[in-house]
PDB file of C-alpha atoms in Angstrom:
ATOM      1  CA  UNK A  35     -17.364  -5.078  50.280  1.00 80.00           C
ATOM      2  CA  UNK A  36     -18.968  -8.059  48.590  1.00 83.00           C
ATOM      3  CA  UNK A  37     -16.202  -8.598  46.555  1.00 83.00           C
ATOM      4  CA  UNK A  38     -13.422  -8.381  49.277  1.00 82.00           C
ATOM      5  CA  UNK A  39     -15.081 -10.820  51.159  1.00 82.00           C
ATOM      6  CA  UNK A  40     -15.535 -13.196  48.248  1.00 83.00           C
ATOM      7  CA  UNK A  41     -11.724 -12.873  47.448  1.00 80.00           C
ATOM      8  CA  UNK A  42     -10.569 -13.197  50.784  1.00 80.00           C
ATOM      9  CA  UNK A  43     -12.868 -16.692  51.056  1.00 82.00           C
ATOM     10  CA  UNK A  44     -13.104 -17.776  47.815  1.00 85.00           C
ATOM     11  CA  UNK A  45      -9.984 -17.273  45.580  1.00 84.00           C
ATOM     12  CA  UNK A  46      -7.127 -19.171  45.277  1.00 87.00           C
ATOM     13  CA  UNK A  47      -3.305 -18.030  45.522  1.00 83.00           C
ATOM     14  CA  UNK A  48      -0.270 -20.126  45.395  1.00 83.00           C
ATOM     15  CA  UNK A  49       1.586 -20.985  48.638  1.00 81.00           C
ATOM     16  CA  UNK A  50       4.946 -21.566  49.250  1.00 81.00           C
ATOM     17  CA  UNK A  51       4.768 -25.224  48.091  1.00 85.00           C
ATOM     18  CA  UNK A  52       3.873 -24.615  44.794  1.00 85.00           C
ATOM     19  CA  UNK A  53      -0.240 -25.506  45.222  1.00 88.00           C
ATOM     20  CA  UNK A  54      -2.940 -23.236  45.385  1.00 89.00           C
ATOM     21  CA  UNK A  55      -4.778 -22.513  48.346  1.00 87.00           C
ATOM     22  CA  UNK A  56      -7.605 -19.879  49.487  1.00 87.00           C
ATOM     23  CA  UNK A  57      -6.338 -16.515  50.196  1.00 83.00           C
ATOM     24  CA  UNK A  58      -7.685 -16.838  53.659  1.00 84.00           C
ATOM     25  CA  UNK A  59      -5.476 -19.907  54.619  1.00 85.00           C
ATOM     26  CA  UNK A  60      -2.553 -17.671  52.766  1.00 83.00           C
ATOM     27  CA  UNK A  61      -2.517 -16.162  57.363  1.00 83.00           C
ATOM     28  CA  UNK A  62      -0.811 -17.667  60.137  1.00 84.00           C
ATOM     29  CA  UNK A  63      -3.758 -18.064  61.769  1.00 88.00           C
ATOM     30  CA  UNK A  64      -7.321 -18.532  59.781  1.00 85.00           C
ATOM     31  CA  UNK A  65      -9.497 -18.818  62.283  1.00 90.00           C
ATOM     32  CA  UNK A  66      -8.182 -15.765  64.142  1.00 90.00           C
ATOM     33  CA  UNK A  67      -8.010 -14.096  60.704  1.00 87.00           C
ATOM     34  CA  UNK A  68     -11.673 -14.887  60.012  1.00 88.00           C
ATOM     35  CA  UNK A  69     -12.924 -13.586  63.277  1.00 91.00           C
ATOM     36  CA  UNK A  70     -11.284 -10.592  63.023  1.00 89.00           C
ATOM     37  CA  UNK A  71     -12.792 -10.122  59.592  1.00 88.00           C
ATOM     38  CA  UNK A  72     -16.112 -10.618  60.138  1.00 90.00           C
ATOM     39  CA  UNK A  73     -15.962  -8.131  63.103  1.00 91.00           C
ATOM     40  CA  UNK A  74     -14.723  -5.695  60.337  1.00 89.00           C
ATOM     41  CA  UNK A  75     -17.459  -5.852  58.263  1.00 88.00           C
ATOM     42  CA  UNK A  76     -19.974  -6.052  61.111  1.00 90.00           C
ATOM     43  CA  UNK A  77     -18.393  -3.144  62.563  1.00 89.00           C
ATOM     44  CA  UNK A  78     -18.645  -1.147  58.972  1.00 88.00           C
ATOM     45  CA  UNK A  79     -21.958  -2.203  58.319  1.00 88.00           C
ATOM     46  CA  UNK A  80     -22.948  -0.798  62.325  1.00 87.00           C
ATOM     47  CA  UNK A  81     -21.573   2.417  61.362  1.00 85.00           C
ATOM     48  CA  UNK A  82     -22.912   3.039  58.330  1.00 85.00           C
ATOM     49  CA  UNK A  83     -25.907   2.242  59.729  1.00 86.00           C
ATOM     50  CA  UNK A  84     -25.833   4.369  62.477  1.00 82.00           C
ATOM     51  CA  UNK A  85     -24.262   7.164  60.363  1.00 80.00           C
ATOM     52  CA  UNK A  86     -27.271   7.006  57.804  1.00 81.00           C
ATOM     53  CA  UNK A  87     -29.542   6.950  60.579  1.00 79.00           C
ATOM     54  CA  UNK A  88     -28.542  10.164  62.434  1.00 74.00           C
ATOM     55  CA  UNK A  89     -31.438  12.875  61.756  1.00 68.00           C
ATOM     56  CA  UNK A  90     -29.260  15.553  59.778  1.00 63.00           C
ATOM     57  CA  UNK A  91     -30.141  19.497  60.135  1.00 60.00           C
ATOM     58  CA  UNK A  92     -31.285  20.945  57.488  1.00 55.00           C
ATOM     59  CA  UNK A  93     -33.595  18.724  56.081  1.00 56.00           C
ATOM     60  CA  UNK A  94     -37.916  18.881  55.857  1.00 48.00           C
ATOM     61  CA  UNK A  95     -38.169  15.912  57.494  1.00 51.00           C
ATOM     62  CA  UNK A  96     -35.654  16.557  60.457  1.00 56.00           C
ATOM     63  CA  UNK A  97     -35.909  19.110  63.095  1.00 60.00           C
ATOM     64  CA  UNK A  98     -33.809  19.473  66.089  1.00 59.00           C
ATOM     65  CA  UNK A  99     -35.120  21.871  68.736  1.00 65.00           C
ATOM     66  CA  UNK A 100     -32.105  23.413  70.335  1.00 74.00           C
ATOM     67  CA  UNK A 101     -29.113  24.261  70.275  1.00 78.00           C
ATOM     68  CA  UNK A 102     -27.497  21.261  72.571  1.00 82.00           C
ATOM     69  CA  UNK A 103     -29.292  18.604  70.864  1.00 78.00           C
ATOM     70  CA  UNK A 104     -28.357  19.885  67.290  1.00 76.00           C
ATOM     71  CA  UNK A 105     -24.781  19.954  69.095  1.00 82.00           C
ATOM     72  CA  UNK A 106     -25.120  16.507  70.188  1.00 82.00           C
ATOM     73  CA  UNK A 107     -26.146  14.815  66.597  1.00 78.00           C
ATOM     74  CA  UNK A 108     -23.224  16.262  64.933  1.00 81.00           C
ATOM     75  CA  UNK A 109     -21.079  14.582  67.907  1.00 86.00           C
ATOM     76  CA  UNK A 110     -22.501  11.374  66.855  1.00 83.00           C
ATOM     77  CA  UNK A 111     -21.880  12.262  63.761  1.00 82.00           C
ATOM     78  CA  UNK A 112     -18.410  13.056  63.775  1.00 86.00           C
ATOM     79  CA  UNK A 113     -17.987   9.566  66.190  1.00 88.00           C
ATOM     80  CA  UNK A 114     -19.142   7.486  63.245  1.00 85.00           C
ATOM     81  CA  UNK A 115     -17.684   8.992  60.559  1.00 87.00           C
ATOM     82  CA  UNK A 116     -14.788   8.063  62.579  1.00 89.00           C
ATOM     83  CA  UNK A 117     -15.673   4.662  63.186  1.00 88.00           C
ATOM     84  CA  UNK A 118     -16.445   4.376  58.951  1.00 88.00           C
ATOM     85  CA  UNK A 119     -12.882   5.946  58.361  1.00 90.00           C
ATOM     86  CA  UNK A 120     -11.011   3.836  60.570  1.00 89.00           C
ATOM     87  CA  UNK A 121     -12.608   0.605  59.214  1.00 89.00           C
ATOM     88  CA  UNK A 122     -12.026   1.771  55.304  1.00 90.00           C
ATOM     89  CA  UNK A 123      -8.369   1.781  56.390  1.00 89.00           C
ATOM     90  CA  UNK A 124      -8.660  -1.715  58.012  1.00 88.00           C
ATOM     91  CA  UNK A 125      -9.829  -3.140  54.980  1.00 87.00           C
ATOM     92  CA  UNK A 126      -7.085  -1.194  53.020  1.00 88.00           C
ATOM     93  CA  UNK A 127      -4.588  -2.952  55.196  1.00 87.00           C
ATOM     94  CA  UNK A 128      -6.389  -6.296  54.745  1.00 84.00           C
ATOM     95  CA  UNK A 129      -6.136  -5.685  50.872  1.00 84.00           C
ATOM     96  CA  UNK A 130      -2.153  -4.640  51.188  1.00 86.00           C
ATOM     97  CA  UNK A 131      -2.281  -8.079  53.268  1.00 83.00           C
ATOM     98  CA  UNK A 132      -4.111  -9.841  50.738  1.00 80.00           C
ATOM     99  CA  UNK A 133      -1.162  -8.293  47.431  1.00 80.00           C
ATOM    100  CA  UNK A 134       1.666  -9.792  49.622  1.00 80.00           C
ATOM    101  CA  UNK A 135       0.315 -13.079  49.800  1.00 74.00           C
ATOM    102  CA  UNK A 136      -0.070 -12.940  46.085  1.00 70.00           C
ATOM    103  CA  UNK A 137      -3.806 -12.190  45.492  1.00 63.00           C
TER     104      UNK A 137
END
């Protein structure tokens, strides 16, 4: 993730013109672009967090005591490995994005 938002920031591609320019002023609209970015990655890094941090059955040091609760951690569960997916494909988009522009 590091390095995605290094290249997206940091490297240079050629623009139309003929000079080279960061890969993030490659969009129509950089400031939008950036925004939308960083809400990405915040919103990756908040899932994984919350993910990780869901007591799992099965383990010593995590005991649910019923049946509805254990129902309800898998629900969480399943809602953020949801939110993880959908942001891996984001950022596989973003990358596709970031090929046409000539990263």
């Amino acid at each position: 993730l590091r390095a995605i938002w290094g290249a997206v920031h940091t490297w240079k591609v050629k623009s139309d013109d003929g000079y080279f320019v960061r890969a993030l002023d490659r969009f129509d609209d950089t400031e939008a672009t950036q925004r939308d970015l960083a809400q990405l990655f915040e919103e990756l890094l908040t899932g994984l967090i919350v993910y990780f941090d869901v007591p799992r059955t099965g383990r010593a040091r995590h005991h649910t005591f019923g049946v509805q609760e254990q129902a309800e951690v898998l629900e969480i569960v399943a809602e953020q490995r949801l939110v993880i997916i959908n942001c891996f494909s984001r950022i596989q988009r973003l990358i596709q994005e970031l090929k046409e522009l000539g990263l």
